[in-house]
Short mmCIF file of C-alpha atoms and ligand atoms in Angstrom, two decimals:
data_model
loop_
_atom_site.label_atom_id
_atom_site.label_comp_id
_atom_site.label_asym_id
_atom_site.label_seq_id
_atom_site.Cartn_x
_atom_site.Cartn_y
_atom_site.Cartn_z
CA MET A 27 134.75 64.34 67.38
CA ALA A 28 131.45 65.00 69.00
CA PRO A 29 129.73 61.68 68.19
CA PHE A 30 132.69 59.91 70.10
CA PHE A 31 132.55 61.53 72.81
CA LEU A 32 128.89 60.52 73.05
CA LEU A 33 129.57 56.79 72.27
CA LEU A 34 132.31 57.18 75.60
CA LEU A 35 129.47 58.88 77.57
CA LEU A 36 127.01 56.30 76.24
CA SER A 37 129.05 53.51 77.61
CA GLN A 38 130.22 55.11 80.95
CA ILE A 39 126.30 55.34 82.17
CA LEU A 40 125.61 52.05 80.87
CA LEU A 41 128.76 50.55 82.79
CA CYS A 42 127.01 52.33 85.44
CA ALA A 43 123.97 50.65 85.32
CA ALA A 44 123.48 48.90 87.98
CA VAL A 45 122.23 45.56 87.58
CA ASP A 46 119.12 43.85 90.11
CA THR A 47 119.30 40.28 88.98
CA ILE A 48 121.42 37.16 88.81
CA ASN A 49 120.90 34.89 85.33
CA SER A 50 123.04 31.20 84.80
CA SER A 51 126.34 33.36 83.14
CA THR A 52 125.76 35.86 85.79
CA PRO A 53 126.95 34.94 89.30
CA LEU A 54 127.41 37.28 92.11
CA SER A 55 130.84 36.90 93.64
CA GLY A 56 133.41 39.68 96.31
CA PRO A 57 132.90 43.23 96.39
CA GLN A 58 130.19 42.58 93.17
CA LYS A 59 126.76 44.09 93.65
CA ILE A 60 122.89 43.95 92.90
CA VAL A 61 120.83 46.56 93.39
CA SER A 62 117.04 46.67 92.71
CA LYS A 63 115.38 48.93 90.31
CA GLY A 64 114.45 52.09 92.16
CA ASN A 65 117.87 51.18 94.01
CA LYS A 66 116.11 51.11 97.26
CA PHE A 67 117.99 47.73 98.04
CA THR A 68 121.05 46.01 97.48
CA LEU A 69 122.36 43.02 97.61
CA GLY A 70 125.57 41.01 98.21
CA PHE A 71 128.36 39.82 100.22
CA TYR A 72 127.94 41.30 103.91
CA THR A 73 130.37 41.66 106.97
CA PRO A 74 128.69 42.68 110.43
CA THR A 75 130.24 45.02 112.36
CA GLN A 76 132.69 42.70 114.70
CA GLY A 77 131.06 44.36 118.12
CA ASN A 78 133.62 45.90 120.69
CA THR A 79 135.41 42.48 121.35
CA THR A 80 138.84 41.49 122.34
CA SER A 81 138.91 38.81 120.08
CA SER A 82 142.06 37.85 118.89
CA SER A 83 140.67 36.14 115.07
CA SER A 84 141.55 38.14 112.37
CA THR A 85 138.89 36.49 109.72
CA SER A 86 135.25 38.37 108.99
CA ASN A 87 132.95 35.99 107.85
CA TYR A 88 130.52 37.29 105.08
CA TYR A 89 126.73 36.42 104.12
CA ILE A 90 125.02 37.16 101.48
CA ALA A 91 122.30 39.98 102.20
CA ILE A 92 119.99 42.03 101.69
CA TRP A 93 119.94 46.07 102.78
CA TYR A 94 118.59 49.63 102.58
CA SER A 95 120.97 51.21 99.60
CA ASN A 96 120.60 54.31 101.04
CA ILE A 97 120.68 54.30 104.69
CA PRO A 98 124.26 54.55 105.75
CA GLN A 99 124.46 52.49 108.70
CA GLN A 100 124.31 49.37 107.11
CA THR A 101 120.90 47.27 108.31
CA THR A 102 120.20 44.44 106.50
CA VAL A 103 117.08 42.70 106.60
CA TRP A 104 117.66 38.87 105.72
CA THR A 105 120.79 36.95 105.42
CA ALA A 106 120.65 33.83 103.04
CA ASN A 107 124.60 31.36 104.19
CA SER A 108 123.30 32.14 108.25
CA ASP A 109 124.57 29.35 109.62
CA VAL A 110 127.96 28.82 106.78
CA PRO A 111 129.40 31.75 106.65
CA VAL A 112 131.63 32.54 104.04
CA THR A 113 135.31 33.52 105.21
CA ASP A 114 136.61 34.72 101.78
CA PRO A 115 133.68 36.10 99.07
CA THR A 116 135.80 36.37 96.51
CA THR A 117 136.04 32.44 95.92
CA ALA A 118 132.21 32.10 96.38
CA ALA A 119 129.44 32.50 94.17
CA LEU A 120 126.33 33.71 94.61
CA THR A 121 124.73 31.65 90.64
CA ILE A 122 121.24 29.63 89.66
CA GLY A 123 122.95 26.03 89.39
CA ASN A 124 121.91 23.22 87.43
CA ASP A 125 119.15 22.67 89.13
CA GLY A 126 117.84 25.88 88.49
CA ASN A 127 117.23 27.16 92.50
CA LEU A 128 119.83 29.68 93.62
CA VAL A 129 122.67 28.58 95.63
CA LEU A 130 125.56 29.66 96.83
CA LEU A 131 128.20 28.20 96.04
CA ASP A 132 132.40 27.78 97.60
CA ARG A 133 134.31 27.02 94.04
CA SER A 134 137.15 26.23 96.26
CA ASN A 135 135.80 23.13 96.75
CA ASN A 136 132.60 22.80 94.90
CA ARG A 137 130.79 22.26 98.20
CA LEU A 138 126.71 24.07 97.87
CA LEU A 139 127.41 26.25 101.68
CA TRP A 140 122.92 26.90 100.47
CA SER A 141 119.98 26.65 98.75
CA THR A 142 116.50 27.56 97.11
CA ASN A 143 115.74 24.50 97.83
CA VAL A 144 112.74 24.11 95.88
CA SER A 145 111.43 22.26 93.27
CA ILE A 146 112.05 23.41 89.69
CA GLY A 147 110.85 22.61 86.50
CA SER A 148 113.30 24.05 84.04
CA ASN A 149 116.96 25.80 83.79
CA SER A 150 116.38 29.18 82.75
CA THR A 151 115.40 30.69 86.49
CA ILE A 152 117.28 34.19 86.92
CA ALA A 153 117.35 35.87 90.39
CA VAL A 154 115.73 39.67 90.47
CA LEU A 155 116.22 42.19 93.54
CA GLN A 156 113.22 43.93 94.01
CA ASP A 157 111.82 46.72 95.56
CA ASN A 158 110.52 46.11 98.22
CA GLY A 159 113.54 44.01 99.52
CA SER A 160 112.71 40.65 98.49
CA LEU A 161 115.46 38.83 96.27
CA ASP A 162 112.72 36.36 93.78
CA LEU A 163 113.49 33.46 92.48
CA THR A 164 111.52 33.06 88.59
CA ASP A 165 110.92 32.01 85.36
CA ALA A 166 113.10 34.27 83.25
CA ASN A 167 110.55 33.37 80.43
CA SER A 168 107.23 32.88 82.54
CA SER A 169 105.77 35.10 85.01
CA ILE A 170 105.83 32.36 87.68
CA VAL A 171 108.04 32.15 90.56
CA TYR A 172 109.02 29.76 92.32
CA TRP A 173 110.67 30.89 95.45
CA ARG A 174 110.60 35.24 97.57
CA SER A 175 113.29 35.55 100.13
CA ILE A 176 110.50 37.84 101.57
CA ASP A 177 108.36 34.58 102.36
CA HIS A 178 111.50 33.49 103.90
CA PRO A 179 111.89 35.63 107.21
CA THR A 180 115.23 35.57 109.37
CA ASN A 181 115.02 38.92 111.69
CA THR A 182 112.99 41.36 109.60
CA TRP A 183 109.51 41.57 109.11
CA LEU A 184 109.21 43.82 106.19
CA PRO A 185 106.55 45.61 104.59
CA GLY A 186 104.70 43.05 101.95
CA GLY A 187 105.89 40.76 103.54
CA LYS A 188 103.53 37.54 105.13
CA LEU A 189 104.44 35.70 108.86
CA GLY A 190 101.86 33.26 108.95
CA LEU A 191 100.69 29.33 109.30
CA ASN A 192 100.40 26.82 105.95
CA LYS A 193 97.12 24.95 107.30
CA THR A 194 98.20 22.16 104.89
CA THR A 195 101.90 21.36 105.75
CA GLY A 196 101.62 22.75 109.35
CA VAL A 197 104.67 24.82 108.68
CA SER A 198 104.12 28.40 109.89
CA GLN A 199 106.65 31.58 109.46
CA ARG A 200 109.41 32.55 111.95
CA LEU A 201 110.77 35.83 112.70
CA VAL A 202 114.23 35.28 114.30
CA PRO A 203 117.24 36.98 116.12
CA TRP A 204 120.63 37.01 115.45
CA ARG A 205 122.16 34.82 117.99
CA ASN A 206 124.91 38.07 118.97
CA MET A 207 125.22 41.69 117.51
CA ALA A 208 128.01 39.87 114.25
CA ASN A 209 126.41 36.34 114.83
CA PRO A 210 123.55 36.73 112.16
CA SER A 211 123.48 32.67 112.65
CA PRO A 212 119.22 32.35 114.13
CA GLY A 213 119.36 33.06 118.48
CA LEU A 214 117.60 32.05 120.99
CA PHE A 215 113.72 34.00 120.08
CA SER A 216 111.38 33.91 118.08
CA LEU A 217 107.71 35.03 116.62
CA GLU A 218 105.52 32.01 114.93
CA LEU A 219 101.85 32.78 114.59
CA ASP A 220 100.83 29.72 116.43
CA PRO A 221 101.18 26.64 114.98
CA ASN A 222 98.11 25.22 116.33
CA GLY A 223 96.03 27.28 114.71
CA THR A 224 94.23 29.85 117.20
CA THR A 225 95.02 34.17 115.94
CA GLN A 226 97.20 34.97 118.39
CA TYR A 227 100.66 35.52 117.80
CA PHE A 228 103.36 34.22 120.57
CA ILE A 229 107.03 34.80 121.15
CA GLN A 230 108.94 32.20 122.99
CA TRP A 231 112.40 31.69 124.08
CA LYS A 232 114.27 28.19 122.55
CA ASP A 233 110.46 27.25 121.77
CA SER A 234 109.50 26.52 125.35
CA LYS A 235 108.94 29.17 126.73
CA THR A 236 105.65 31.87 126.00
CA TYR A 237 106.62 34.80 127.22
CA TRP A 238 104.51 37.27 125.13
CA THR A 239 101.79 36.90 122.89
CA SER A 240 99.63 39.01 120.94
CA GLY A 241 96.25 37.61 122.07
CA PRO A 242 93.65 37.14 118.81
CA TRP A 243 92.93 38.23 116.45
CA ASN A 244 89.25 40.24 117.19
CA GLY A 245 88.94 41.16 113.88
CA ASN A 246 89.96 44.58 113.37
CA ILE A 247 92.63 43.56 116.13
CA PHE A 248 95.03 41.42 117.75
CA SER A 249 93.14 41.95 121.23
CA LEU A 250 96.04 42.40 123.07
CA VAL A 251 97.56 44.58 121.15
CA PRO A 252 95.41 47.32 121.89
CA GLU A 253 98.19 50.26 119.78
CA MET A 254 96.58 49.16 117.14
CA THR A 255 93.23 51.36 116.81
CA ALA A 256 95.69 54.43 115.81
CA GLY A 257 98.38 52.35 113.40
CA TYR A 258 97.76 55.40 111.13
CA ASN A 259 100.71 55.72 109.18
CA TYR A 260 99.40 51.26 108.25
CA ASN A 261 97.52 49.41 106.17
CA PHE A 262 96.46 45.53 108.20
CA GLN A 263 94.97 42.69 107.07
CA PHE A 264 94.95 39.22 108.71
CA ILE A 265 93.72 36.24 106.48
CA ASN A 266 92.89 33.19 107.80
CA ASN A 267 90.71 30.51 105.73
CA ASP A 268 91.11 26.31 105.03
CA THR A 269 94.63 26.79 103.06
CA GLU A 270 96.64 29.99 105.93
CA SER A 271 96.15 32.44 107.66
CA TYR A 272 98.72 35.28 107.65
CA PHE A 273 99.41 38.78 108.99
CA ILE A 274 100.27 41.81 106.70
CA TYR A 275 101.24 45.24 106.77
CA SER A 276 101.97 48.17 104.56
CA MET A 277 102.65 51.02 104.14
CA LYS A 278 100.77 54.08 103.83
CA ASP A 279 103.35 56.38 102.08
CA ASN A 280 105.57 54.14 100.08
CA ASN A 281 108.72 57.01 101.26
CA VAL A 282 108.18 55.64 104.71
CA ILE A 283 111.42 53.40 105.28
CA SER A 284 109.78 51.06 108.67
CA ARG A 285 111.18 48.54 109.39
CA PHE A 286 109.25 44.61 112.50
CA ILE A 287 111.61 43.53 113.25
CA ILE A 288 112.68 40.97 117.03
CA ASP A 289 115.97 41.65 118.79
CA VAL A 290 118.53 40.10 119.83
CA ASN A 291 117.33 40.19 123.56
CA GLY A 292 114.27 39.14 121.92
CA GLN A 293 112.17 42.05 121.67
CA ILE A 294 109.58 42.58 119.00
CA LYS A 295 109.58 46.48 117.83
CA GLN A 296 108.44 48.01 114.83
CA GLU A 297 111.08 50.92 114.01
CA THR A 298 111.07 53.78 111.14
CA TRP A 299 114.26 55.50 109.33
CA VAL A 300 114.19 58.90 110.44
CA SER A 301 116.60 60.46 108.11
CA ALA A 302 116.57 63.77 109.62
CA SER A 303 118.06 62.68 113.13
CA GLN A 304 120.22 59.48 110.25
CA SER A 305 118.84 56.78 113.21
CA TRP A 306 116.14 53.79 113.54
CA ILE A 307 113.44 55.03 116.11
CA MET A 308 111.58 53.02 117.75
CA PHE A 309 108.10 53.40 118.10
CA TRP A 310 106.03 50.85 119.75
CA ALA A 311 108.05 47.32 121.48
CA GLN A 312 106.63 43.88 123.16
CA PRO A 313 107.32 42.58 125.37
CA ARG A 314 107.21 46.80 126.76
CA THR A 315 109.69 46.33 128.48
CA GLN A 316 113.70 43.85 128.38
CA CYS A 317 112.88 42.56 131.24
CA GLU A 318 110.05 41.40 130.85
CA VAL A 319 111.71 38.48 127.83
CA TYR A 320 112.33 35.45 129.76
CA ALA A 321 115.92 34.57 130.02
CA VAL A 322 117.27 37.44 128.37
CA CYS A 323 120.49 36.97 131.12
CA GLY A 324 120.59 33.85 131.27
CA ALA A 325 121.88 31.16 134.47
CA TYR A 326 122.31 33.85 137.76
CA GLY A 327 121.68 37.18 135.92
CA SER A 328 119.86 39.61 136.18
CA CYS A 329 118.47 42.32 134.76
CA ASN A 330 118.07 45.62 135.73
CA LEU A 331 116.44 48.04 133.12
CA ASN A 332 118.08 51.44 134.87
CA ALA A 333 121.02 49.87 134.55
CA LEU A 334 124.00 49.84 131.10
CA PRO A 335 124.12 47.15 130.25
CA PHE A 336 120.71 46.42 131.93
CA CYS A 337 122.30 42.58 132.77
CA ASN A 338 125.11 42.15 134.99
CA CYS A 339 124.99 39.14 137.06
CA ILE A 340 124.12 38.51 141.10
CA LYS A 341 126.58 39.57 143.73
CA GLY A 342 128.86 36.75 143.74
CA PHE A 343 128.71 36.05 140.05
CA THR A 344 130.64 36.26 136.82
CA GLN A 345 130.00 36.23 132.86
CA LYS A 346 130.40 33.17 131.71
CA VAL A 347 131.77 34.02 128.18
CA GLN A 348 132.41 37.90 128.15
CA SER A 349 132.76 38.54 124.76
CA ASP A 350 129.44 37.73 124.57
CA TRP A 351 128.30 39.60 126.73
CA ASP A 352 130.18 42.69 124.86
CA LEU A 353 128.10 41.30 122.14
CA GLN A 354 124.58 42.44 123.29
CA ASP A 355 124.15 38.17 123.97
CA PHE A 356 123.43 37.52 127.45
CA SER A 357 121.77 34.40 127.08
CA GLY A 358 125.26 31.94 128.84
CA GLY A 359 124.77 33.92 132.01
CA CYS A 360 127.10 34.30 134.58
CA LYS A 361 128.92 31.26 137.05
CA ARG A 362 130.68 31.38 140.35
CA ARG A 363 133.14 32.95 141.21
CA VAL A 364 134.44 30.89 143.97
CA PRO A 365 133.26 27.38 143.92
CA LEU A 366 130.72 26.54 146.66
CA GLN A 367 132.69 25.09 149.82
CA CYS A 368 130.90 22.11 149.83
CA GLN A 369 131.60 21.15 146.06
CA THR A 370 135.18 21.16 146.65
CA ASN A 371 135.79 19.09 149.95
CA SER A 372 137.95 21.91 151.21
CA SER A 373 138.16 21.92 154.84
CA SER A 374 140.80 24.07 155.75
CA ALA A 375 141.11 27.53 157.16
CA GLN A 376 141.00 29.45 153.90
CA ALA A 377 137.58 28.39 153.03
CA LYS A 378 135.44 30.61 154.68
CA PRO A 379 132.12 28.65 155.21
CA ASP A 380 128.98 28.60 152.17
CA LYS A 381 126.20 31.28 153.70
CA PHE A 382 123.20 32.72 152.11
CA TYR A 383 122.51 36.28 150.80
CA THR A 384 119.23 37.71 150.76
CA MET A 385 118.35 39.91 147.76
CA THR A 386 115.25 41.98 147.46
CA ASP A 387 113.40 44.33 144.65
CA ILE A 388 114.55 41.38 142.73
CA SER A 389 111.13 39.20 141.21
CA SER A 390 112.70 35.55 140.30
CA SER A 391 111.10 33.99 136.58
CA GLN A 392 111.87 31.62 137.50
CA ALA A 393 115.07 31.04 134.77
CA SER A 394 117.20 30.40 137.17
CA GLN A 395 115.98 27.52 138.09
CA THR A 396 116.12 25.79 135.31
CA GLN A 397 118.67 26.86 132.81
CA ASP A 398 122.24 25.69 134.52
CA SER A 399 122.00 22.20 134.41
CA THR A 400 125.86 22.07 135.83
CA THR A 401 125.65 23.00 138.38
CA THR A 402 124.29 20.92 141.27
CA SER A 403 120.25 20.41 143.03
CA GLN A 404 121.13 21.90 146.29
CA THR A 405 121.67 25.16 144.09
CA HIS A 406 118.66 25.21 141.91
CA SER A 407 116.19 25.16 144.66
CA ALA A 408 117.95 27.63 146.84
CA THR A 409 117.25 29.99 143.91
CA SER A 410 114.36 30.43 144.23
CA GLY A 411 112.60 32.42 147.08
CA GLY A 412 115.34 35.53 146.76
CA SER A 413 118.02 33.72 148.55
CA HIS A 414 120.97 32.77 147.17
CA PHE A 415 123.32 30.39 148.57
CA GLN A 416 127.28 31.63 147.46
CA SER A 417 130.41 31.90 148.44
CA ILE A 418 131.99 35.30 149.38
C1 NAG B 527 122.30 37.40 81.86
O1 NAG B 527 122.61 38.56 81.29
C2 NAG B 527 123.80 39.22 81.33
C3 NAG B 527 122.60 40.80 81.15
O2 NAG B 527 122.86 41.04 82.47
C4 NAG B 527 122.90 39.40 79.43
O3 NAG B 527 123.96 39.38 78.84
C5 NAG B 527 122.93 37.55 78.92
O4 NAG B 527 122.07 37.35 78.38
C6 NAG B 527 122.00 37.15 80.34
N1 NAG B 527 122.71 35.34 80.75
C7 NAG B 527 121.45 34.43 80.49
C8 NAG B 527 121.39 32.86 79.97
O5 NAG B 527 120.14 34.75 79.90
C1 NAG B 528 135.52 49.29 123.93
O1 NAG B 528 135.36 49.14 124.74
C2 NAG B 528 136.55 49.66 126.11
C3 NAG B 528 136.78 49.10 127.33
O2 NAG B 528 135.93 48.88 127.49
C4 NAG B 528 136.61 51.11 125.73
O3 NAG B 528 136.70 51.73 126.33
C5 NAG B 528 136.47 51.68 124.06
O4 NAG B 528 135.91 52.88 123.87
C6 NAG B 528 135.34 50.01 123.83
N1 NAG B 528 135.34 50.35 122.27
C7 NAG B 528 133.99 50.66 121.11
C8 NAG B 528 134.02 51.63 119.65
O5 NAG B 528 132.95 50.75 121.51
C1 NAG B 529 119.46 23.79 80.88
O1 NAG B 529 118.56 22.56 80.15
C2 NAG B 529 119.52 22.37 78.16
C3 NAG B 529 118.33 21.24 77.98
O2 NAG B 529 118.06 20.50 79.47
C4 NAG B 529 120.98 21.87 78.61
O3 NAG B 529 120.88 21.61 77.24
C5 NAG B 529 120.82 23.27 78.99
O4 NAG B 529 122.88 23.04 78.69
C6 NAG B 529 121.23 23.56 80.52
N1 NAG B 529 121.61 25.00 80.46
C7 NAG B 529 122.06 25.45 81.63
C8 NAG B 529 122.57 26.93 82.41
O5 NAG B 529 122.28 24.38 82.01
C1 NAG B 530 116.92 20.57 100.34
O1 NAG B 530 115.28 19.56 101.22
C2 NAG B 530 115.30 18.54 101.59
C3 NAG B 530 114.29 18.28 102.03
O2 NAG B 530 113.10 18.85 101.63
C4 NAG B 530 116.47 18.64 102.86
O3 NAG B 530 116.71 17.42 102.65
C5 NAG B 530 117.94 18.71 101.76
O4 NAG B 530 119.31 19.09 103.32
C6 NAG B 530 117.83 20.87 101.12
N1 NAG B 530 119.17 21.35 101.26
C7 NAG B 530 119.65 21.86 101.28
C8 NAG B 530 120.74 22.37 100.21
O5 NAG B 530 119.34 22.83 102.03
C1 NAG B 531 114.10 30.96 77.42
O1 NAG B 531 114.67 31.91 77.87
C2 NAG B 531 115.84 32.47 77.41
C3 NAG B 531 117.04 33.48 77.35
O2 NAG B 531 116.54 34.44 78.82
C4 NAG B 531 115.91 31.37 75.97
O3 NAG B 531 117.31 31.01 76.34
C5 NAG B 531 115.14 30.11 76.28
O4 NAG B 531 115.53 28.87 75.16
C6 NAG B 531 114.34 30.29 76.64
N1 NAG B 531 113.42 28.91 76.85
C7 NAG B 531 111.69 28.72 76.60
C8 NAG B 531 111.02 27.14 76.36
O5 NAG B 531 111.40 29.23 76.32
C1 NAG B 532 107.79 42.97 95.32
O1 NAG B 532 107.12 43.90 93.99
C2 NAG B 532 107.91 42.61 93.12
C3 NAG B 532 108.09 43.87 91.70
O2 NAG B 532 107.05 44.39 91.95
C4 NAG B 532 105.87 42.11 92.91
O3 NAG B 532 105.37 40.81 92.08
C5 NAG B 532 106.06 41.74 94.16
O4 NAG B 532 104.99 40.72 93.83
C6 NAG B 532 106.12 42.02 95.30
N1 NAG B 532 106.17 41.25 96.52
C7 NAG B 532 105.39 41.67 97.81
C8 NAG B 532 105.26 40.58 98.85
O5 NAG B 532 104.39 42.54 98.47
C1 NAG B 533 101.53 25.38 101.54
O1 NAG B 533 102.71 24.65 101.15
C2 NAG B 533 102.70 23.57 100.11
C3 NAG B 533 104.15 23.19 99.92
O2 NAG B 533 105.38 23.17 100.06
C4 NAG B 533 102.53 24.53 98.84
O3 NAG B 533 102.35 23.33 97.78
C5 NAG B 533 100.88 25.23 99.21
O4 NAG B 533 101.61 26.19 98.04
C6 NAG B 533 101.85 26.04 100.56
N1 NAG B 533 100.56 26.56 100.82
C7 NAG B 533 99.83 28.43 100.90
C8 NAG B 533 98.83 29.11 100.82
O5 NAG B 533 101.19 28.92 100.81
C1 NAG B 534 98.72 22.88 120.60
O1 NAG B 534 98.24 22.13 120.94
C2 NAG B 534 98.82 20.64 121.64
C3 NAG B 534 97.96 20.53 122.06
O2 NAG B 534 96.60 20.42 122.18
C4 NAG B 534 99.10 21.06 123.30
O3 NAG B 534 100.27 19.88 123.99
C5 NAG B 534 100.32 22.46 122.79
O4 NAG B 534 100.56 22.74 123.42
C6 NAG B 534 100.22 23.29 121.77
N1 NAG B 534 100.28 24.40 122.02
C7 NAG B 534 100.76 25.49 121.54
C8 NAG B 534 101.98 27.06 121.62
O5 NAG B 534 99.70 26.15 122.46
C1 NAG B 535 93.05 32.01 101.28
O1 NAG B 535 93.38 33.37 100.97
C2 NAG B 535 94.16 33.69 100.50
C3 NAG B 535 94.85 35.04 100.10
O2 NAG B 535 93.64 35.85 100.62
C4 NAG B 535 94.12 33.80 98.67
O3 NAG B 535 94.79 33.32 98.07
C5 NAG B 535 92.94 31.87 98.07
O4 NAG B 535 92.87 31.39 97.92
C6 NAG B 535 92.05 31.45 100.04
N1 NAG B 535 92.00 29.95 100.04
C7 NAG B 535 90.91 30.06 100.42
C8 NAG B 535 90.60 28.43 100.45
O5 NAG B 535 89.61 30.75 99.96
C1 NAG B 536 136.76 15.04 147.46
O1 NAG B 536 135.91 13.67 147.06
C2 NAG B 536 136.19 12.56 146.58
C3 NAG B 536 136.91 12.34 147.99
O2 NAG B 536 137.68 12.24 148.34
C4 NAG B 536 136.46 12.53 145.66
O3 NAG B 536 136.10 11.49 144.56
C5 NAG B 536 136.08 13.92 144.61
O4 NAG B 536 136.52 14.26 143.84
C6 NAG B 536 136.56 15.18 145.58
N1 NAG B 536 135.89 16.11 144.45
C7 NAG B 536 136.58 17.26 144.84
C8 NAG B 536 135.40 18.14 144.04
O5 NAG B 536 137.33 17.60 144.29
#
């Protein structure tokens, strides 16, 4: 009796032991998950919370994602198919493809949704989720690593990860926020090391307008980030040689959970998980205030740090796409409540004449002039200098 009982117990333990690997005969599908050896990170299909929308869509989007195993408020650090969501994870599979790459397939129509897309000379590859949060595609029989998720960051830069420039190819890694709180597809902002080879990081809006720079590396810190001299929780290093340049950081205490993110509204933030309060505590952000982010409230929007939400529409305008604003994506901006009289041909008595409204205590980022191409040039020039041409 006793040995049988023991055997049963043993098999139970084996069943419960989580797997950290995907190989060619163990695809991941539906509610299945893999967990890193020390149970720090979990990978599976993830569906973002839908936020407070009144949207009528009832289908959820699923993304292959990695999140912290031990943080109750599910926090992802990486997503794979950010642009191509899956609506039914039971028909999708993350698996080793015939060419050895890790692929996401829609098995209902045999469509390839996502691939690590590297050239591999073997089909005996496996994908292992590591305790540092990286999903590594390696050879089953050797130590060759073909691809690491940590080298292909999405909106999160993890300790141990590089964010740098490959000088041979001229390709730099970029940290790009989610489009909105429910959509991991790439947003409008990006953080990257100067592709021209200087040692400074830029944050840009739509790859064109730079609104923050770290200043060059001076050997100890980035010159415009003096806070780094007090970085007692972190080890950091800037590598710059003929083939590559990158910055890398790690935790002095590996039990501290810390992450570097670029958030939906274009700020970069270093946050630490505080278990006593069960929340992420932000202790560093750039640009320092939300309103310094270029065009964060979109065309005809205004930003006010003392308001909630911090974006609003200027007088006479209303949210262009309310559902985006509900998900904290304000970049779509605002539209006129009432068309300008000079745009409508109306000469009837009920139409009030257009006039200027003077706004005080406002500084312009010029965003309103460059963004909206649907209004007439007349209104563009009218938006500068604090006055605004509008129907009221
Ligand atoms: C895949 O992993 C499972 C256990 O996790 C193992 O039984 C199987 O032999 C592996 N398959 C290959 C092709 O290595
Ligand atoms: C959703 O929005 C409505 C009205 O705007 C509010 O009353 C409600 O509390 C919100 N719910 C959540 C979960 O935020
Ligand atoms: C791997 O390649 C060998 C020889 O090319 C082939 O026989 C085998 O079926 C392949 N295995 C898989 C899982 O594709
Ligand atoms: C793989 O990379 C090639 C070139 O780098 C690109 O043309 C192709 O679309 C990529 N395929 C997938 C599935 O991402
Ligand atoms: C690689 O390992 C797999 C099992 O993991 C084995 O089936 C295969 O024969 C090995 N291939 C080589 C070239 O050693
Ligand atoms: C992550 O952990 C694995 C296993 O310990 C290690 O091989 C790999 O180099 C680590 N990656 C980084 C970027 O630190
Ligand atoms: C730069 O990219 C090339 C091509 O992908 C690769 O072969 C090389 O190893 C990369 N260099 C570094 C330093 O990562
Ligand atoms: C890189 O250099 C080119 C040519 O000198 C310049 O036009 C471009 O603005 C530079 N890019 C950045 C991000 O500084
Ligand atoms: C550049 O630095 C990296 C990291 O220290 C190193 O692996 C690589 O060999 C270096 N390359 C050159 C050309 O010095
Ligand atoms: C204004 O009137 C002109 C000529 O009658 C017409 O072509 C145009 O479409 C009208 N515009 C609007 C906004 O009604």
